[in-house]
Short mmCIF file of N, CA and C and ligand atoms in Angstrom, two decimals:
data_model
loop_
_atom_site.label_atom_id
_atom_site.label_comp_id
_atom_site.label_asym_id
_atom_site.label_seq_id
_atom_site.Cartn_x
_atom_site.Cartn_y
_atom_site.Cartn_z
N MET M 10 -15.49 14.79 6.92
CA MET M 10 -15.60 13.39 6.38
C MET M 10 -17.17 12.92 6.57
N LYS M 11 -17.44 12.39 5.28
CA LYS M 11 -18.88 11.90 5.35
C LYS M 11 -19.09 10.68 6.19
N ASP M 12 -20.33 10.45 6.72
CA ASP M 12 -20.63 9.51 7.62
C ASP M 12 -20.52 8.17 6.75
N ILE M 13 -19.67 7.32 7.06
CA ILE M 13 -19.46 5.95 6.12
C ILE M 13 -19.10 4.66 7.23
N GLN M 14 -19.41 3.69 6.73
CA GLN M 14 -19.18 2.44 7.47
C GLN M 14 -17.68 2.15 7.30
N PHE M 15 -16.87 2.00 8.30
CA PHE M 15 -15.51 1.60 8.00
C PHE M 15 -15.20 0.04 8.22
N ASN M 16 -16.25 -0.56 8.76
CA ASN M 16 -16.18 -2.10 8.97
C ASN M 16 -16.44 -2.75 7.70
N THR M 17 -15.54 -3.87 7.43
CA THR M 17 -15.63 -4.66 6.27
C THR M 17 -16.46 -5.81 6.51
N ASP M 18 -17.23 -6.34 5.70
CA ASP M 18 -17.86 -7.61 5.78
C ASP M 18 -16.74 -8.71 5.47
N PRO M 19 -16.29 -9.57 6.27
CA PRO M 19 -15.19 -10.51 5.95
C PRO M 19 -15.54 -11.42 4.73
N THR M 20 -16.85 -11.56 4.35
CA THR M 20 -17.33 -12.57 3.30
C THR M 20 -17.33 -11.97 1.88
N LEU M 21 -16.98 -10.61 1.82
CA LEU M 21 -17.20 -9.89 0.50
C LEU M 21 -16.21 -10.55 -0.49
N SER M 22 -16.55 -10.55 -1.77
CA SER M 22 -15.66 -11.00 -2.70
C SER M 22 -14.57 -9.93 -2.79
N ARG M 23 -13.37 -10.25 -3.49
CA ARG M 23 -12.38 -9.36 -3.69
C ARG M 23 -12.79 -8.01 -4.27
N LYS M 24 -13.61 -8.29 -5.36
CA LYS M 24 -14.03 -7.11 -6.18
C LYS M 24 -14.99 -6.16 -5.42
N GLU M 25 -15.85 -6.80 -4.74
CA GLU M 25 -16.71 -5.94 -3.70
C GLU M 25 -15.99 -5.20 -2.73
N PHE M 26 -14.88 -5.98 -2.11
CA PHE M 26 -14.17 -5.33 -1.12
C PHE M 26 -13.47 -4.18 -1.66
N TYR M 27 -12.89 -4.23 -2.80
CA TYR M 27 -12.10 -3.23 -3.38
C TYR M 27 -12.94 -1.90 -3.61
N SER M 28 -14.14 -2.22 -4.16
CA SER M 28 -15.18 -1.06 -4.43
C SER M 28 -15.44 -0.34 -3.05
N GLU M 29 -15.68 -1.13 -2.01
CA GLU M 29 -15.87 -0.40 -0.76
C GLU M 29 -14.74 0.29 -0.27
N LEU M 30 -13.60 -0.34 -0.35
CA LEU M 30 -12.37 0.22 0.05
C LEU M 30 -12.03 1.61 -0.64
N LEU M 31 -12.24 1.53 -1.90
CA LEU M 31 -12.05 2.75 -2.75
C LEU M 31 -13.00 3.90 -2.10
N GLU M 32 -14.35 3.60 -1.89
CA GLU M 32 -15.08 4.42 -1.36
C GLU M 32 -14.73 5.04 0.05
N GLN M 33 -14.11 4.22 0.92
CA GLN M 33 -13.56 4.64 2.22
C GLN M 33 -12.35 5.52 1.99
N VAL M 34 -11.55 5.13 1.18
CA VAL M 34 -10.32 6.09 0.81
C VAL M 34 -10.82 7.43 0.25
N GLN M 35 -11.78 7.48 -0.58
CA GLN M 35 -12.33 8.75 -1.22
C GLN M 35 -12.83 9.46 -0.03
N CYS M 36 -13.53 8.97 0.94
CA CYS M 36 -14.11 9.54 1.86
C CYS M 36 -13.05 10.24 2.88
N ILE M 37 -12.18 9.45 3.15
CA ILE M 37 -10.93 9.96 3.88
C ILE M 37 -10.39 11.41 3.52
N CYS M 38 -10.12 11.24 2.06
CA CYS M 38 -9.55 12.36 1.42
C CYS M 38 -10.47 13.55 0.96
N GLU M 39 -11.55 13.42 1.49
CA GLU M 39 -12.63 14.38 0.88
C GLU M 39 -12.31 15.83 1.26
N ASP M 40 -12.11 16.06 2.65
CA ASP M 40 -11.79 17.45 2.98
C ASP M 40 -10.41 17.73 3.41
N GLN M 41 -9.46 16.82 2.96
CA GLN M 41 -8.12 17.02 3.42
C GLN M 41 -7.17 16.76 2.20
N THR M 42 -6.11 17.47 2.22
CA THR M 42 -5.18 17.36 1.15
C THR M 42 -3.78 17.07 1.70
N PHE M 43 -3.46 17.33 2.88
CA PHE M 43 -2.17 17.13 3.65
C PHE M 43 -1.85 15.59 3.31
N TRP M 44 -0.61 15.37 2.74
CA TRP M 44 -0.34 14.03 2.39
C TRP M 44 -0.22 13.06 3.63
N VAL M 45 0.56 13.67 4.72
CA VAL M 45 0.80 12.88 5.88
C VAL M 45 -0.49 12.38 6.59
N THR M 46 -1.51 13.34 6.65
CA THR M 46 -2.73 12.96 7.13
C THR M 46 -3.55 11.79 6.39
N ASN M 47 -3.56 12.17 4.93
CA ASN M 47 -4.35 11.18 4.24
C ASN M 47 -3.54 9.82 4.14
N LEU M 48 -2.26 9.84 3.92
CA LEU M 48 -1.66 8.48 3.93
C LEU M 48 -1.70 7.69 5.36
N SER M 49 -1.77 8.50 6.36
CA SER M 49 -1.98 7.86 7.76
C SER M 49 -3.25 7.16 7.84
N ASN M 50 -4.31 7.81 7.41
CA ASN M 50 -5.81 7.37 7.34
C ASN M 50 -5.81 6.13 6.44
N ALA M 51 -5.15 6.33 5.13
CA ALA M 51 -5.31 5.34 4.11
C ALA M 51 -4.63 4.05 4.59
N SER M 52 -3.45 4.16 5.29
CA SER M 52 -2.67 3.04 5.56
C SER M 52 -3.67 2.16 6.67
N THR M 53 -4.29 2.82 7.60
CA THR M 53 -5.11 2.07 8.43
C THR M 53 -6.32 1.60 7.90
N VAL M 54 -6.86 2.17 7.01
CA VAL M 54 -8.18 1.68 6.40
C VAL M 54 -7.87 0.43 5.46
N ILE M 55 -6.78 0.47 4.84
CA ILE M 55 -6.39 -0.55 3.86
C ILE M 55 -6.02 -1.76 4.76
N TYR M 56 -5.09 -1.61 5.75
CA TYR M 56 -4.59 -2.47 6.69
C TYR M 56 -5.95 -3.40 7.33
N HIS M 57 -6.61 -2.46 8.07
CA HIS M 57 -7.75 -3.22 8.79
C HIS M 57 -8.72 -3.81 7.78
N GLY M 58 -8.98 -3.20 6.66
CA GLY M 58 -9.86 -3.86 5.73
C GLY M 58 -9.25 -5.08 5.36
N LEU M 59 -8.08 -5.26 4.90
CA LEU M 59 -7.60 -6.56 4.43
C LEU M 59 -7.47 -7.63 5.45
N ILE M 60 -7.09 -7.15 6.63
CA ILE M 60 -6.91 -8.26 7.77
C ILE M 60 -8.35 -8.71 8.13
N SER M 61 -9.28 -8.07 7.92
CA SER M 61 -10.59 -8.62 8.23
C SER M 61 -11.10 -9.77 7.27
N LEU M 62 -10.65 -9.79 6.07
CA LEU M 62 -11.03 -10.66 5.06
C LEU M 62 -10.56 -12.12 5.42
N GLU M 63 -11.61 -12.94 5.13
CA GLU M 63 -11.38 -14.49 5.41
C GLU M 63 -10.15 -14.96 4.88
N HIS M 64 -9.74 -14.42 3.54
CA HIS M 64 -8.56 -14.97 2.90
C HIS M 64 -7.32 -14.80 3.69
N PHE M 65 -7.33 -13.78 4.69
CA PHE M 65 -6.14 -13.49 5.25
C PHE M 65 -6.14 -13.82 6.95
N GLN M 66 -7.12 -14.67 7.25
CA GLN M 66 -7.30 -14.90 8.82
C GLN M 66 -6.28 -15.82 9.24
N GLU M 67 -5.83 -16.86 8.47
CA GLU M 67 -4.83 -17.69 8.89
C GLU M 67 -3.31 -17.25 8.91
N LYS M 68 -3.01 -16.44 7.71
CA LYS M 68 -1.73 -15.82 7.58
C LYS M 68 -1.88 -14.46 7.12
N PRO M 69 -1.90 -13.56 8.18
CA PRO M 69 -2.38 -12.14 7.82
C PRO M 69 -1.39 -11.29 7.03
N ILE M 70 -2.06 -10.15 6.78
CA ILE M 70 -1.18 -8.96 6.30
C ILE M 70 -0.31 -8.53 7.57
N ASN M 71 0.96 -8.27 7.30
CA ASN M 71 1.75 -7.80 8.53
C ASN M 71 2.42 -6.48 8.35
N TRP M 72 2.19 -5.96 7.28
CA TRP M 72 2.71 -4.50 6.99
C TRP M 72 1.99 -3.84 6.01
N CYS M 73 1.61 -2.55 6.17
CA CYS M 73 0.74 -1.75 5.10
C CYS M 73 1.13 -0.54 5.21
N GLY M 74 1.82 0.19 4.19
CA GLY M 74 2.24 1.48 4.28
C GLY M 74 2.71 2.19 3.17
N PHE M 75 3.35 3.22 3.33
CA PHE M 75 3.93 4.04 2.24
C PHE M 75 5.39 4.53 2.44
N TYR M 76 5.97 4.46 1.29
CA TYR M 76 7.42 5.07 1.17
C TYR M 76 7.11 6.36 0.32
N ILE M 77 7.80 7.42 0.64
CA ILE M 77 7.57 8.65 -0.31
C ILE M 77 8.93 8.91 -0.98
N THR M 78 8.92 9.50 -2.04
CA THR M 78 10.09 9.90 -2.61
C THR M 78 10.73 11.03 -1.70
N ASN M 79 11.96 10.83 -1.33
CA ASN M 79 12.62 11.78 -0.45
C ASN M 79 12.74 13.09 -1.08
N PRO M 80 12.11 14.27 -0.52
CA PRO M 80 12.18 15.47 -1.15
C PRO M 80 13.67 16.05 -1.30
N LYS M 81 14.50 15.51 -0.35
CA LYS M 81 15.81 15.98 -0.46
C LYS M 81 16.75 15.06 -1.30
N ASN M 82 16.05 13.85 -1.71
CA ASN M 82 16.89 13.08 -2.80
C ASN M 82 15.94 12.18 -3.45
N PRO M 83 15.74 12.68 -4.81
CA PRO M 83 14.75 11.99 -5.56
C PRO M 83 14.92 10.60 -6.02
N GLN M 84 16.06 10.18 -5.84
CA GLN M 84 16.43 8.91 -6.10
C GLN M 84 16.30 7.85 -5.00
N GLN M 85 15.64 8.38 -4.03
CA GLN M 85 15.58 7.54 -2.84
C GLN M 85 14.09 7.57 -2.20
N LEU M 86 13.52 6.45 -1.72
CA LEU M 86 12.34 6.38 -1.09
C LEU M 86 12.57 6.57 0.55
N ILE M 87 11.83 7.30 1.08
CA ILE M 87 11.83 7.47 2.59
C ILE M 87 10.59 6.94 3.20
N LEU M 88 10.64 6.49 4.55
CA LEU M 88 9.44 5.82 5.08
C LEU M 88 8.49 6.80 5.44
N GLY M 89 7.17 6.48 5.07
CA GLY M 89 6.04 7.29 5.46
C GLY M 89 4.99 6.68 6.33
N PRO M 90 3.89 7.07 6.55
CA PRO M 90 2.84 6.51 7.31
C PRO M 90 2.59 5.01 6.97
N PHE M 91 2.55 4.16 8.08
CA PHE M 91 2.27 2.84 7.99
C PHE M 91 1.62 2.22 9.14
N GLN M 92 1.17 0.78 8.93
CA GLN M 92 0.73 0.05 10.06
C GLN M 92 1.78 -1.16 10.11
N GLY M 93 2.30 -1.61 11.17
CA GLY M 93 3.05 -2.75 11.23
C GLY M 93 4.24 -2.46 12.07
N LYS M 94 5.33 -3.33 11.98
CA LYS M 94 6.39 -3.29 12.82
C LYS M 94 7.30 -2.18 12.19
N VAL M 95 8.38 -1.91 12.94
CA VAL M 95 9.47 -0.82 12.60
C VAL M 95 9.94 -1.37 11.13
N ALA M 96 10.30 -0.39 10.41
CA ALA M 96 10.74 -0.88 8.91
C ALA M 96 11.95 0.04 8.54
N CYS M 97 12.56 -0.39 7.61
CA CYS M 97 13.79 0.20 7.05
C CYS M 97 13.38 1.63 6.58
N THR M 98 14.16 2.62 6.96
CA THR M 98 13.78 4.04 6.53
C THR M 98 13.94 4.58 5.22
N VAL M 99 15.09 4.05 4.79
CA VAL M 99 15.34 4.58 3.28
C VAL M 99 15.58 3.28 2.26
N ILE M 100 15.09 3.43 1.18
CA ILE M 100 15.41 2.57 0.08
C ILE M 100 15.67 3.09 -1.22
N PRO M 101 16.72 3.06 -1.70
CA PRO M 101 17.19 3.57 -3.07
C PRO M 101 16.41 3.12 -4.15
N PHE M 102 16.06 3.94 -5.02
CA PHE M 102 15.28 3.67 -6.27
C PHE M 102 16.18 2.39 -6.95
N GLY M 103 15.29 1.48 -7.39
CA GLY M 103 16.01 0.14 -7.98
C GLY M 103 16.38 -0.89 -7.17
N LYS M 104 16.22 -0.54 -5.63
CA LYS M 104 16.63 -1.75 -4.73
C LYS M 104 15.30 -2.32 -4.13
N GLY M 105 15.32 -3.55 -3.95
CA GLY M 105 14.32 -4.20 -3.42
C GLY M 105 13.07 -4.13 -4.17
N VAL M 106 11.82 -4.67 -3.63
CA VAL M 106 10.57 -4.61 -4.32
C VAL M 106 10.08 -3.13 -4.37
N CYS M 107 10.31 -2.46 -3.35
CA CYS M 107 9.70 -1.01 -3.40
C CYS M 107 10.47 -0.17 -4.38
N GLY M 108 11.95 -0.32 -4.32
CA GLY M 108 12.79 0.37 -5.20
C GLY M 108 12.55 -0.04 -6.71
N THR M 109 12.20 -1.18 -6.93
CA THR M 109 11.92 -1.59 -8.32
C THR M 109 10.56 -1.07 -8.84
N ALA M 110 9.51 -0.95 -7.94
CA ALA M 110 8.32 -0.45 -8.32
C ALA M 110 8.56 1.11 -8.62
N ALA M 111 9.39 1.72 -7.82
CA ALA M 111 9.63 3.20 -7.98
C ALA M 111 10.43 3.46 -9.29
N SER M 112 11.46 2.69 -9.58
CA SER M 112 12.29 3.00 -10.71
C SER M 112 11.62 2.56 -12.02
N SER M 113 10.68 1.51 -11.94
CA SER M 113 10.17 1.00 -13.17
C SER M 113 8.70 1.64 -13.50
N LYS M 114 8.22 2.38 -12.50
CA LYS M 114 6.84 2.85 -12.43
C LYS M 114 5.82 1.62 -12.75
N GLU M 115 6.22 0.44 -12.24
CA GLU M 115 5.33 -0.68 -12.44
C GLU M 115 4.88 -1.33 -11.22
N SER M 116 3.77 -1.66 -11.02
CA SER M 116 3.30 -2.45 -9.75
C SER M 116 4.20 -3.74 -9.84
N GLN M 117 4.41 -4.21 -8.52
CA GLN M 117 5.13 -5.47 -8.32
C GLN M 117 4.35 -6.33 -7.44
N LEU M 118 3.97 -7.50 -8.21
CA LEU M 118 3.15 -8.46 -7.45
C LEU M 118 4.13 -9.61 -7.21
N VAL M 119 4.53 -9.81 -5.99
CA VAL M 119 5.45 -10.75 -5.66
C VAL M 119 4.95 -12.10 -4.88
N ARG M 120 4.98 -13.06 -5.50
CA ARG M 120 4.39 -14.42 -5.12
C ARG M 120 5.02 -14.82 -3.77
N ASP M 121 6.40 -14.80 -3.84
CA ASP M 121 7.22 -15.39 -2.70
C ASP M 121 8.41 -14.40 -2.70
N VAL M 122 8.64 -13.54 -1.65
CA VAL M 122 9.55 -12.49 -1.55
C VAL M 122 10.90 -13.09 -1.41
N HIS M 123 11.02 -14.50 -1.10
CA HIS M 123 12.38 -15.15 -0.97
C HIS M 123 12.89 -15.34 -2.50
N GLU M 124 12.09 -15.37 -3.45
CA GLU M 124 12.42 -15.58 -4.82
C GLU M 124 12.75 -14.29 -5.62
N PHE M 125 12.50 -12.99 -4.91
CA PHE M 125 12.73 -11.82 -5.67
C PHE M 125 14.10 -11.38 -5.26
N PRO M 126 14.98 -11.16 -6.33
CA PRO M 126 16.32 -10.90 -6.06
C PRO M 126 16.55 -9.55 -5.39
N GLY M 127 17.30 -9.42 -4.39
CA GLY M 127 17.36 -8.08 -3.64
C GLY M 127 16.29 -7.63 -2.71
N HIS M 128 15.26 -8.58 -2.59
CA HIS M 128 14.23 -8.15 -1.58
C HIS M 128 14.61 -7.78 -0.29
N ILE M 129 14.26 -6.61 0.27
CA ILE M 129 14.77 -6.12 1.32
C ILE M 129 13.84 -6.70 2.64
N ALA M 130 14.25 -7.51 3.66
CA ALA M 130 13.46 -8.08 4.68
C ALA M 130 13.45 -7.09 5.87
N CYS M 131 12.39 -6.42 6.01
CA CYS M 131 12.00 -5.59 7.11
C CYS M 131 11.41 -6.36 8.16
N ASP M 132 10.63 -7.29 8.01
CA ASP M 132 9.94 -8.08 8.89
C ASP M 132 10.05 -9.73 8.39
N SER M 133 10.73 -10.54 9.23
CA SER M 133 10.94 -11.83 8.83
C SER M 133 9.72 -12.66 8.32
N ALA M 134 8.60 -12.27 9.04
CA ALA M 134 7.26 -12.92 8.80
C ALA M 134 6.69 -12.79 7.46
N SER M 135 7.21 -11.73 6.65
CA SER M 135 6.69 -11.56 5.40
C SER M 135 6.95 -12.59 4.34
N ASN M 136 6.02 -13.06 3.53
CA ASN M 136 6.39 -14.18 2.45
C ASN M 136 5.94 -13.63 1.02
N SER M 137 4.95 -12.67 1.03
CA SER M 137 4.65 -12.10 -0.30
C SER M 137 4.36 -10.66 -0.10
N GLU M 138 4.35 -9.99 -1.25
CA GLU M 138 4.30 -8.52 -1.15
C GLU M 138 3.63 -7.95 -2.46
N VAL M 139 2.95 -6.82 -2.26
CA VAL M 139 2.42 -6.17 -3.45
C VAL M 139 2.91 -4.74 -3.24
N VAL M 140 3.48 -4.12 -4.29
CA VAL M 140 3.94 -2.73 -4.16
C VAL M 140 3.43 -1.93 -5.38
N ILE M 141 2.57 -0.81 -5.18
CA ILE M 141 2.07 -0.04 -6.23
C ILE M 141 2.69 1.35 -6.26
N PRO M 142 3.27 1.88 -7.34
CA PRO M 142 3.91 3.02 -7.44
C PRO M 142 2.85 4.17 -7.47
N LEU M 143 3.11 5.36 -6.79
CA LEU M 143 2.35 6.64 -6.93
C LEU M 143 2.87 7.47 -7.88
N VAL M 144 2.22 7.55 -8.94
CA VAL M 144 2.83 8.39 -10.13
C VAL M 144 1.87 9.46 -10.41
N LYS M 145 2.51 10.87 -10.66
CA LYS M 145 1.77 11.97 -11.08
C LYS M 145 2.41 12.58 -12.18
N ASP M 146 1.97 12.80 -13.21
CA ASP M 146 2.67 13.41 -14.55
C ASP M 146 3.96 12.78 -14.71
N GLY M 147 4.09 11.69 -14.61
CA GLY M 147 5.44 10.91 -14.90
C GLY M 147 6.27 10.94 -13.71
N ARG M 148 5.87 11.59 -12.50
CA ARG M 148 6.92 11.75 -11.43
C ARG M 148 6.50 10.76 -10.44
N VAL M 149 7.45 9.86 -9.82
CA VAL M 149 7.09 8.94 -8.74
C VAL M 149 7.04 9.77 -7.35
N LEU M 150 5.90 9.70 -6.80
CA LEU M 150 5.79 10.30 -5.46
C LEU M 150 6.01 9.58 -4.41
N GLY M 151 5.96 8.21 -4.53
CA GLY M 151 6.31 7.38 -3.64
C GLY M 151 5.59 5.84 -4.02
N VAL M 152 5.55 4.98 -3.10
CA VAL M 152 4.89 3.59 -3.30
C VAL M 152 3.89 3.25 -2.17
N LEU M 153 2.99 2.44 -2.58
CA LEU M 153 2.18 1.77 -1.28
C LEU M 153 2.63 0.42 -1.45
N ASP M 154 3.09 -0.02 -0.10
CA ASP M 154 3.70 -1.36 0.09
C ASP M 154 2.93 -2.17 0.94
N ILE M 155 2.42 -3.50 0.55
CA ILE M 155 1.75 -4.29 1.38
C ILE M 155 2.46 -5.73 1.72
N ASP M 156 2.59 -6.11 2.77
CA ASP M 156 3.41 -7.49 3.09
C ASP M 156 2.26 -8.40 3.57
N CYS M 157 2.42 -9.72 3.27
CA CYS M 157 1.60 -10.77 3.81
C CYS M 157 2.47 -11.90 4.43
N GLU M 158 1.91 -12.59 5.47
CA GLU M 158 2.71 -13.71 5.78
C GLU M 158 2.47 -15.03 4.97
N LYS M 159 1.49 -14.99 4.05
CA LYS M 159 1.14 -16.07 3.17
C LYS M 159 1.93 -15.87 2.04
N ILE M 160 2.39 -17.15 1.42
CA ILE M 160 2.97 -17.17 0.12
C ILE M 160 1.76 -16.95 -0.70
N GLU M 161 1.99 -16.20 -1.90
CA GLU M 161 1.04 -15.96 -2.78
C GLU M 161 -0.31 -15.34 -2.11
N GLY M 162 0.06 -14.43 -1.12
CA GLY M 162 -1.04 -13.79 -0.47
C GLY M 162 -1.91 -12.88 -1.43
N PHE M 163 -1.40 -12.22 -2.42
CA PHE M 163 -2.06 -11.40 -3.24
C PHE M 163 -2.22 -11.85 -4.62
N THR M 164 -3.30 -11.42 -5.24
CA THR M 164 -3.69 -11.81 -6.74
C THR M 164 -3.76 -10.50 -7.45
N GLN M 165 -3.98 -10.88 -8.75
CA GLN M 165 -4.11 -9.66 -9.71
C GLN M 165 -5.25 -8.76 -9.33
N GLU M 166 -6.39 -9.36 -8.76
CA GLU M 166 -7.37 -8.56 -8.41
C GLU M 166 -6.99 -7.50 -7.19
N ASP M 167 -6.11 -8.02 -6.24
CA ASP M 167 -5.59 -7.15 -5.32
C ASP M 167 -4.71 -5.95 -6.00
N LYS M 168 -3.93 -6.35 -6.97
CA LYS M 168 -3.13 -5.44 -7.63
C LYS M 168 -4.08 -4.26 -8.36
N ASP M 169 -5.04 -4.85 -8.99
CA ASP M 169 -6.17 -3.90 -9.75
C ASP M 169 -6.63 -2.92 -8.72
N GLY M 170 -7.09 -3.59 -7.69
CA GLY M 170 -7.97 -2.80 -6.67
C GLY M 170 -7.13 -1.81 -6.12
N LEU M 171 -5.83 -2.04 -5.76
CA LEU M 171 -4.93 -1.25 -5.01
C LEU M 171 -4.42 -0.24 -6.02
N GLU M 172 -4.34 -0.54 -7.28
CA GLU M 172 -3.91 0.64 -8.21
C GLU M 172 -4.92 1.67 -8.34
N ALA M 173 -6.29 1.31 -8.37
CA ALA M 173 -7.42 2.24 -8.25
C ALA M 173 -7.29 3.03 -7.11
N ILE M 174 -6.92 2.54 -5.96
CA ILE M 174 -6.88 3.20 -4.68
C ILE M 174 -5.55 4.17 -4.75
N ALA M 175 -4.67 3.66 -5.19
CA ALA M 175 -3.30 4.55 -5.30
C ALA M 175 -3.65 5.74 -6.32
N SER M 176 -4.43 5.55 -7.30
CA SER M 176 -4.70 6.72 -8.12
C SER M 176 -5.60 7.85 -7.57
N VAL M 177 -6.40 7.36 -6.78
CA VAL M 177 -7.22 8.34 -5.88
C VAL M 177 -6.32 9.05 -4.92
N ILE M 178 -5.47 8.43 -4.42
CA ILE M 178 -4.50 9.04 -3.16
C ILE M 178 -3.69 10.04 -4.10
N VAL M 179 -3.22 9.68 -5.09
CA VAL M 179 -2.26 10.54 -5.95
C VAL M 179 -3.12 11.98 -6.11
N LYS M 180 -4.32 11.78 -6.54
CA LYS M 180 -5.03 12.89 -6.96
C LYS M 180 -5.54 13.86 -5.80
N CYS M 181 -5.75 13.26 -4.59
CA CYS M 181 -6.29 13.97 -3.55
C CYS M 181 -5.28 14.61 -2.66
N CYS M 182 -3.99 14.31 -2.81
CA CYS M 182 -3.09 15.01 -1.82
C CYS M 182 -2.47 16.13 -2.50
N GLU M 183 -1.83 16.98 -1.77
CA GLU M 183 -0.96 17.92 -2.09
C GLU M 183 0.57 17.30 -1.71
N TRP M 184 1.27 17.17 -2.72
CA TRP M 184 2.53 16.52 -2.47
C TRP M 184 3.85 17.40 -2.20
N PRO M 185 4.79 17.00 -1.51
CA PRO M 185 6.03 17.81 -1.43
C PRO M 185 6.55 18.19 -2.75
N ALA M 186 7.24 19.28 -2.76
CA ALA M 186 7.81 19.66 -4.07
C ALA M 186 8.92 18.87 -4.47
N ALA M 187 9.26 18.66 -5.69
CA ALA M 187 10.32 17.77 -6.22
C ALA M 187 11.65 18.45 -5.69
N1 SME Z 209 10.19 -5.67 1.36
C1 SME Z 209 10.53 -4.27 0.92
C2 SME Z 209 11.00 -3.27 1.96
C3 SME Z 209 9.99 -2.54 2.72
S1 SME Z 209 9.27 -3.51 3.89
O1 SME Z 209 8.55 -4.74 3.34
C4 SME Z 209 8.09 -2.68 4.86
C5 SME Z 209 11.37 -4.20 -0.33
O2 SME Z 209 11.99 -5.21 -0.72
O3 SME Z 209 11.51 -3.19 -1.01
#
């Protein structure tokens, strides 16, 4: 792993922040392809980066991690590496915010989780959520899921920045066979 600064300046604009975060995730994945290892380090870098921003000081990010497509059941997500409280272990495709992102292959930017039909509440502190599907050659490998205590915690800029990060993660890992 290249020598890189993993501390984030809390005053960075969202654009500058995501360009730095992208570099950090690239650095993590540089000499490593095992998905568990890379998703573990990616979840901590994204989590700690986001919680350090001024925007999240008052009502922070409270969960950040991955669900992967269950190698034993391709219509189900199963809990992967994350930061935060204990979470539900399986989510069927099509259920909740994560399952919707997985079945539609579309990122979900949820302003208020209480308004999302079928939202699965793992931590009652969550009020908004962003979920990015990890897709390779049309196959859904999993999702990146981030929860925030703030209503409207995430913006289109977060979604765009996280989609770029998800795409690096998809490319740099060797994934379980379908
Ligand atoms: N809220 C998610 C479930 C996962 S937790 O947030 C960690 C959902 O509705 O899919």
